[in-house]
Coordinates of C-alpha atoms in Angstrom, one line a residue:
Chain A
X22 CA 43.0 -207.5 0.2
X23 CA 44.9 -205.2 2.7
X24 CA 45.9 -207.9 5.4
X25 CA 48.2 -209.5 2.6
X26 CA 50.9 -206.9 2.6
X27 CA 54.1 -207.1 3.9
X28 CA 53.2 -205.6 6.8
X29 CA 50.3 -206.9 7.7
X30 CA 52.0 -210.6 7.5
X31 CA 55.2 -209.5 9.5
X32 CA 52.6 -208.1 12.3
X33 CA 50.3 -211.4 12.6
X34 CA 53.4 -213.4 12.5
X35 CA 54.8 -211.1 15.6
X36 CA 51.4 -211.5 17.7
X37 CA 51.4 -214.8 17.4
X38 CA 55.4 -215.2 18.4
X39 CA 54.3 -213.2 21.5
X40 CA 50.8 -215.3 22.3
X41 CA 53.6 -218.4 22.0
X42 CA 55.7 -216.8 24.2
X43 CA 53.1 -215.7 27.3
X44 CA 51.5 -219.1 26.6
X45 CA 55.2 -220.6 27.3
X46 CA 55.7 -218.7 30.4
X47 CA 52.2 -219.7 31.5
X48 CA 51.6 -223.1 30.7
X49 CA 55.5 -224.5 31.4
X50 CA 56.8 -225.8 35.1
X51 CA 60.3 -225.7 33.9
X52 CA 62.7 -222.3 34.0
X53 CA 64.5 -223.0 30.9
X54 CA 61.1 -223.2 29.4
X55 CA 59.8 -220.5 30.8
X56 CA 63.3 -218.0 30.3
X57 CA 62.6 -219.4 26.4
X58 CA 58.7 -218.0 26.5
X59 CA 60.2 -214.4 27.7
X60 CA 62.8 -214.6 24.7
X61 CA 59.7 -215.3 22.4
X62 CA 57.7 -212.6 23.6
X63 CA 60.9 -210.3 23.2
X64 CA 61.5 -211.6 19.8
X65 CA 57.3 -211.2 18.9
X66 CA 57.5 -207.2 20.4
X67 CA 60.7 -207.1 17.7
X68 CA 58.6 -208.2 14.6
X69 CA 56.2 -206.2 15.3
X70 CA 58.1 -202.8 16.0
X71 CA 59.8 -203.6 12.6
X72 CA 56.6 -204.3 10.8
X73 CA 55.1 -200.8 12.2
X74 CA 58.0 -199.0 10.0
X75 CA 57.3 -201.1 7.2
X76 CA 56.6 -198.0 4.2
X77 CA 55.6 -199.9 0.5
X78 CA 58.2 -199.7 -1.9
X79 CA 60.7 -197.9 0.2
X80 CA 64.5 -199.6 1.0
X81 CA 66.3 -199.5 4.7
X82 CA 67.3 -196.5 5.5
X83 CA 71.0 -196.8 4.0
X84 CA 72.2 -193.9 1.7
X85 CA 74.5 -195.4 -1.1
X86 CA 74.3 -194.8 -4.9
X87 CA 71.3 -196.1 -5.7
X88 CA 69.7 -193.7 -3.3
X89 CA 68.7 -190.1 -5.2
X90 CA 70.2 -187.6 -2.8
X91 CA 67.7 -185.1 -3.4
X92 CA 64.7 -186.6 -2.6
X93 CA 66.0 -189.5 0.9
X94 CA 62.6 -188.7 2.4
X95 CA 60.8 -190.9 -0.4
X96 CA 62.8 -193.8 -0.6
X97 CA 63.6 -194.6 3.1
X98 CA 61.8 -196.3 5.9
X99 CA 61.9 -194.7 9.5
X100 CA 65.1 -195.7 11.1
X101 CA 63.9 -195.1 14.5
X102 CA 61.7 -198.0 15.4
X103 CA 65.1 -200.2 14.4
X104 CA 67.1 -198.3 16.1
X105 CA 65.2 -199.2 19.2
X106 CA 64.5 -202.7 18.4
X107 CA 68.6 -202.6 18.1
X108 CA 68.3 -201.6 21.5
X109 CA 65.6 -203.6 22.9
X110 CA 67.5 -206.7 21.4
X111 CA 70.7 -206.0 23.8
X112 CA 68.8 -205.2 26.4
X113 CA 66.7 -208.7 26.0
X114 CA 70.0 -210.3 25.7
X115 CA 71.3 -209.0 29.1
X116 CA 67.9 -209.8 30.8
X117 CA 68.0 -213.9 29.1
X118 CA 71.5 -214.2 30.5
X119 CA 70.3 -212.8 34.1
X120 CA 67.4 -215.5 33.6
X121 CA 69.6 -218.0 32.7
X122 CA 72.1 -217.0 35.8
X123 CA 69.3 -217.1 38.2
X124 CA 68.1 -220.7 36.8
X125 CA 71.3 -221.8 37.6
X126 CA 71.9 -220.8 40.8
X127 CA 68.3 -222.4 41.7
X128 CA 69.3 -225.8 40.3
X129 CA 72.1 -225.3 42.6
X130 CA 70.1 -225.1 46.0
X131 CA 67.3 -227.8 45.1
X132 CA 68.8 -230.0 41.9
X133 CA 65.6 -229.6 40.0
X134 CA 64.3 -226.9 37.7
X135 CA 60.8 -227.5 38.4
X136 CA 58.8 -224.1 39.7
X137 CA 57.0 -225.8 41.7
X138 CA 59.4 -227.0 43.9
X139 CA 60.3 -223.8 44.9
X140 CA 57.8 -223.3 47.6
X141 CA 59.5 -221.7 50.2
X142 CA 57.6 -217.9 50.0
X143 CA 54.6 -220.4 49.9
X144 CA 51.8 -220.3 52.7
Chain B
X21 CA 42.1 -228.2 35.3
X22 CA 41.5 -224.4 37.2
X23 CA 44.9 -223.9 36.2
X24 CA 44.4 -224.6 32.5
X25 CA 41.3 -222.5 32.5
X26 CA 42.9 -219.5 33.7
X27 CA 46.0 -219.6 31.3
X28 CA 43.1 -220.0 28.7
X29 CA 41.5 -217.1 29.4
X30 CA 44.5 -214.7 29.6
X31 CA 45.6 -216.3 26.8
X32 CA 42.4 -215.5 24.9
X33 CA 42.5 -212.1 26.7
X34 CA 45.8 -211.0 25.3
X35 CA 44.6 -212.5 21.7
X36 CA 41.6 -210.3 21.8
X37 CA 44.1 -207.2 23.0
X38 CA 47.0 -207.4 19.9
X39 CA 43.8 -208.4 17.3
X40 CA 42.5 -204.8 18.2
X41 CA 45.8 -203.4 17.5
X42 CA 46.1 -205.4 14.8
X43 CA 42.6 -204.1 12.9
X44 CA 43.3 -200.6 14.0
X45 CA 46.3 -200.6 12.3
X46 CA 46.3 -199.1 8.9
X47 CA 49.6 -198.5 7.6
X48 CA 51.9 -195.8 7.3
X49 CA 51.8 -193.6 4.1
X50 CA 55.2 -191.2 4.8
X51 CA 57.6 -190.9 7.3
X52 CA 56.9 -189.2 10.4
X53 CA 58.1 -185.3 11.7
X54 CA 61.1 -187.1 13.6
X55 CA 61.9 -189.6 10.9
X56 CA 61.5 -186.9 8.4
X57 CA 64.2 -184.6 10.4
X58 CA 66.9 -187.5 10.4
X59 CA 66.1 -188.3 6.7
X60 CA 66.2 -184.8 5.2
X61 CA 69.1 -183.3 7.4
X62 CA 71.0 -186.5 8.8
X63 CA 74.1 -186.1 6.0
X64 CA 74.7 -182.8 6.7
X65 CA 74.3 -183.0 10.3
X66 CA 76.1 -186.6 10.9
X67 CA 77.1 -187.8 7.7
X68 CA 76.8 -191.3 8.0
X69 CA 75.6 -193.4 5.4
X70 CA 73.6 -195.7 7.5
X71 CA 71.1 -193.7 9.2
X72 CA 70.1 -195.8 11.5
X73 CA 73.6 -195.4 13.2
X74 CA 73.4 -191.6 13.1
X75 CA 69.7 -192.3 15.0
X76 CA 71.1 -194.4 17.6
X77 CA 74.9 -193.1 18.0
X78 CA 74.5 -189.2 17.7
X79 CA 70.9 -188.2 17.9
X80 CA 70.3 -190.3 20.5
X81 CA 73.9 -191.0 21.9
X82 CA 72.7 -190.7 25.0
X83 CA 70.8 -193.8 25.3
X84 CA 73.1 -195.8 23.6
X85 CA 75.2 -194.9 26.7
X86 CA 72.9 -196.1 29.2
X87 CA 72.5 -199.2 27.0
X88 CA 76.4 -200.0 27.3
X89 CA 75.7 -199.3 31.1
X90 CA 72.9 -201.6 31.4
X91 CA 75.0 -204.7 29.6
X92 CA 78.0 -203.4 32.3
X93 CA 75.5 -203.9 35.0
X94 CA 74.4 -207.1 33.7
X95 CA 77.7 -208.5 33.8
X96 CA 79.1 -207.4 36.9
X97 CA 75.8 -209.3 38.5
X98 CA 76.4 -212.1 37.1
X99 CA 79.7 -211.9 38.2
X100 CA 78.8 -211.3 41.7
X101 CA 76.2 -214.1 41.7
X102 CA 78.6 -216.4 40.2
X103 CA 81.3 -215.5 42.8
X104 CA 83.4 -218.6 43.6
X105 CA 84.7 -219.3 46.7
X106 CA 88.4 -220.2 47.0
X107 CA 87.6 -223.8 47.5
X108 CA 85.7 -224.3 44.4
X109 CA 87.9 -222.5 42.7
X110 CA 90.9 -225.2 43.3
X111 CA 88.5 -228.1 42.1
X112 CA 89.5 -229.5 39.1
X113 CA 86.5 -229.9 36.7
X114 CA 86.6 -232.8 34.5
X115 CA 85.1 -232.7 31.4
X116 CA 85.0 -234.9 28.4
X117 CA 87.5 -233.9 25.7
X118 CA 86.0 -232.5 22.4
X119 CA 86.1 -233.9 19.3
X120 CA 89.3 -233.2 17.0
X121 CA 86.7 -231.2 14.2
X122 CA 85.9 -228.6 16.9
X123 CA 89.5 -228.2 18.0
X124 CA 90.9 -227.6 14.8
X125 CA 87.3 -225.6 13.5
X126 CA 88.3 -223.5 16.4
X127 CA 91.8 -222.7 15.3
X128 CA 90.6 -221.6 12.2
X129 CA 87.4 -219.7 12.6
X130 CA 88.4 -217.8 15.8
X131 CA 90.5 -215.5 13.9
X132 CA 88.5 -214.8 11.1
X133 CA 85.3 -214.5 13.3
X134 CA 87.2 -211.8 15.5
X135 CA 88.1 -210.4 11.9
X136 CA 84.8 -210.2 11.2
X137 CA 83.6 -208.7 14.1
X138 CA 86.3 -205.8 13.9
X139 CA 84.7 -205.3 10.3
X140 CA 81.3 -205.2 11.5
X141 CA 82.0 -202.7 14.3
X142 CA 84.5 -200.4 12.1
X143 CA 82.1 -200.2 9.0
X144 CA 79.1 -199.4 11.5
X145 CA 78.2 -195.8 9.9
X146 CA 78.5 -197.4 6.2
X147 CA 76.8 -201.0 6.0
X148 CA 74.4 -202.8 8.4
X149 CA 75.7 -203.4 11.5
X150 CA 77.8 -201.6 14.5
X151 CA 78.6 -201.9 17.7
X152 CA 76.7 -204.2 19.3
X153 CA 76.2 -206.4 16.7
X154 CA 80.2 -206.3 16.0
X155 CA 81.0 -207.0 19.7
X156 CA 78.4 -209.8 20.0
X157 CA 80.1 -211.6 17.4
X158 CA 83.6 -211.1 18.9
X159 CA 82.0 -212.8 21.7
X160 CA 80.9 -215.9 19.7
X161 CA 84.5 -216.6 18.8
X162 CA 84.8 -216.4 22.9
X163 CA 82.5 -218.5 23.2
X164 CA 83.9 -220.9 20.8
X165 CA 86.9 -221.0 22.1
X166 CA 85.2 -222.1 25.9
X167 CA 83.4 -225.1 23.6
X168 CA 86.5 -226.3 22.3
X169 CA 88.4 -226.4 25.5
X170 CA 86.7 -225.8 28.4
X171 CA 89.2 -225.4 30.8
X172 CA 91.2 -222.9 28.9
X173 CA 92.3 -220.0 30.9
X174 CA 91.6 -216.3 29.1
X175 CA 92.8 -213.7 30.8
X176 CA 90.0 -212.0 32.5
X177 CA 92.8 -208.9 33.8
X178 CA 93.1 -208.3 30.2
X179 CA 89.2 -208.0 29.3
X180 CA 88.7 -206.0 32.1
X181 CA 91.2 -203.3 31.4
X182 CA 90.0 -203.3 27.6
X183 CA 86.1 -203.1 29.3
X184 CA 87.2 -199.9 31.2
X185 CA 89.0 -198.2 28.6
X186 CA 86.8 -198.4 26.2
X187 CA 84.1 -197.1 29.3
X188 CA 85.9 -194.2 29.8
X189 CA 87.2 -193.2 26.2
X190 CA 83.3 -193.5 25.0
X191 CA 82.2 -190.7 28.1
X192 CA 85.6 -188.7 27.1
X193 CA 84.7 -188.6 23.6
X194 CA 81.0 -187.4 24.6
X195 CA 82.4 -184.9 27.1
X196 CA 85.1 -183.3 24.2
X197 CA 81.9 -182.8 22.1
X198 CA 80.3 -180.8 24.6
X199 CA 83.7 -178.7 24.9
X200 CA 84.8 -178.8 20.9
X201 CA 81.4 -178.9 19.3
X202 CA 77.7 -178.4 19.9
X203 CA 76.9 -180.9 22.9
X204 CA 77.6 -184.8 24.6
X205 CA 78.8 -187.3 21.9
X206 CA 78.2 -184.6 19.4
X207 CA 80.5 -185.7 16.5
X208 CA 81.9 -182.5 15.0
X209 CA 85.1 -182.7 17.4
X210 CA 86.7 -184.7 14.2
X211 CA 86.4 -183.3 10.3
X212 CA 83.3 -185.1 8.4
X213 CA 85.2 -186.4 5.8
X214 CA 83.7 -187.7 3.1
X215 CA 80.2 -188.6 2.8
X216 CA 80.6 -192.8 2.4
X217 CA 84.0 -193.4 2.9
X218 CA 85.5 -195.0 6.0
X219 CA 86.8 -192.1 7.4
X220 CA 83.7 -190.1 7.4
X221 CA 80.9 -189.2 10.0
X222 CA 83.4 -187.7 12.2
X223 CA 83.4 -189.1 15.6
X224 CA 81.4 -191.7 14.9
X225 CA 83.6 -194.7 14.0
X226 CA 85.4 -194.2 17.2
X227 CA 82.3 -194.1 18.9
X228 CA 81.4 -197.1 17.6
X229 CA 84.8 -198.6 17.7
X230 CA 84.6 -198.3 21.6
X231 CA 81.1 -199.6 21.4
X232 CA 82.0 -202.4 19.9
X233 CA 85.2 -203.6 22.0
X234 CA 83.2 -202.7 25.2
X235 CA 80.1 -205.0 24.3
X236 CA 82.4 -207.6 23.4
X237 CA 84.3 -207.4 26.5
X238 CA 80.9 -207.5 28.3
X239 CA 79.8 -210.7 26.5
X240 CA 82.9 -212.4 26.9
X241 CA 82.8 -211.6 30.8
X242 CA 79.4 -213.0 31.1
X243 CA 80.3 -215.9 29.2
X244 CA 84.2 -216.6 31.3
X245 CA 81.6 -216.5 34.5
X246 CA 79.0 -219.0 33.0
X247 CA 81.8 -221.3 32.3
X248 CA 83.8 -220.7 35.3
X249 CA 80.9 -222.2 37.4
X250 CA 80.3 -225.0 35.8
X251 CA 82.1 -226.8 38.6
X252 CA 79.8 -228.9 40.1
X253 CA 80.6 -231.6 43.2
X254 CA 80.6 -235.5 41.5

């Protein structure tokens, strides 16, 4: 049965991190709420990037002694989907704190962090 | 009720989209052209042990420098959003004092955590970790520090010169490899050293080294600001 590799698991288990995380930007009124959906979905793209790299048998792409020298190519994974997940995490982490920064200075002006009061673009 | 609906069907739409992707996927056999490259020729070319820091601080150093610029721009819009005016500023903010276990967890741990961090960001082209993940946790033992006592002062002077100089020693260090070597933030400008052993990988531990005290800096900023604000009217 091919869907239960590693892989396969890791990948399913991203999707439904993402589906969580649009269904938390969708479905919630509150912007904490919804700033945690967009981390979710972030988190979900992450697992799945990883899970794409995913080679059977194969250890992280770390040379040390247990690694034969002559032959790296057969005993690594691809390092360059986590180097850009590395990248995508910090960039996520400087768009959550923007989030979180614009959340606040909303609860400033009205006291509530209900999106629906925020009606003022509204016609 | 309409509402609901709608989120259903997007909901079901996007399900149906990554269960596509999910079928068509079939597994990957052996690395790819690129991946192959960086596997057969990265210890000659880099020589770091981790690959993944050869990927993202010399192959693709540029990006990693548009990275540190796009956590710089972060900050510094926070900070402007965040801007105080001079009479909040003199408010005094009251706050409940913390217990005695966090005060004294603080004293301990905050050293060792900032330890740690150094560690993380200094070993970045031998074990797991680098940069970012070194300066993220120096900013935990910031952030710490705010949790214990809230109204301590940190000198924000001080983080901003370490910030800058770190900046600017990063685009010096990619600019000396264009003149010493074969391009930007190519690490040749220093010996290789020896495959595995601190000193090895040329440039690269100083890249990372500025990495690493510029994303903590970052962090820290954004966390002062957070704090700092946290002055609201009774």
């Amino acid at each position: 049965m091919k869907f239960l590799s590693p892989e396969y698991i890791s990948m399913a288990a991203g999707f439904l991190v993402i589906l969580i995380g649009i269904w938390g930007i969708l479905a919630n009124k509150n912007l904490i709420r919804m700033i945690i959906g967009f981390s979710l979905f972030d988190t979900g793209i992450h697992i799945v990037m990883v899970a794409i790299s995913y080679l059977k048998d194969r250890t992280a792409p770390i040379i040390d002694e247990t690694i034969n020298t002559q032959e790296i190519a057969k005993q690594i994974t691809d390092p360059v989907p986590q180097a850009l997940v590395l990248t995508a995490i910090v960039i996520g982490l400087g768009v959550t704190a923007l989030m979180l920064v614009y959340a606040m200075k909303l609860h400033k002006e009205k006291k509530s962090l209900d999106i629906t009061k925020f009606n003022d673009l509204k016609w | 009720m309409l509402r609901k609906g709608i989120i259903t069907v997007i909901l079901i739409g996007f399900a149906v989209m990554l269960l596509q992707l999910f079928l068509s996927f079939n597994g990957n056999e052996d690395l790819n052209t690129t991946a192959l490259h960086y596997a057969e020729n990265g210890i000659e070319e880099v020589g770091a042990a981790n690959l993944v820091t050869s990927v993202v601080v010399t192959y693709r150093g540029l990006d990693t420098l548009g990275e540190v610029t796009i956590l710089f721009l972060t900050a510094a819009i926070i900070g402007l959003f965040l801007k105080l005016t001079r009479e909040e500023k003199s408010e005094k903010r009251e706050v409940r004092p913390t217990s005695e276990i966090l005060q004294t967890a603080m004293k301990v741990l905050v050293p060792v955590i900032f330890l740690f961090g150094i560690y993380v960001f200094i070993n970045g082209h031998l074990t797991p970790g680098g940069g970012f993940q070194g300066g993220a946790i120096i900013a935990s033992g910031i952030l710490l520090m705010f949790l214990a006592d809230p109204n301590r002062k940190i000198s924000h002077g001080l983080i901003a010169v370490i910030e800058s100089i770190s900046g600017i020693s990063f685009v010096i260090i990619g600019i000396l490899g264009i003149v010493l070597a074969g391009g930007f933030l190519d690490n040749h400008i220093l010996p290789l050293g020896k495959f595995g052993t601190l000193l090895s990988a040329g440039a690269v531990p100083l890249i990372y080294i500025f990495v690493g005290l510029k994303v903590g800096s970052e962090l820290s900023n954004i966390i002062y600001y957070l704090n700092q604000t946290q002055k609201e009217k009774k």
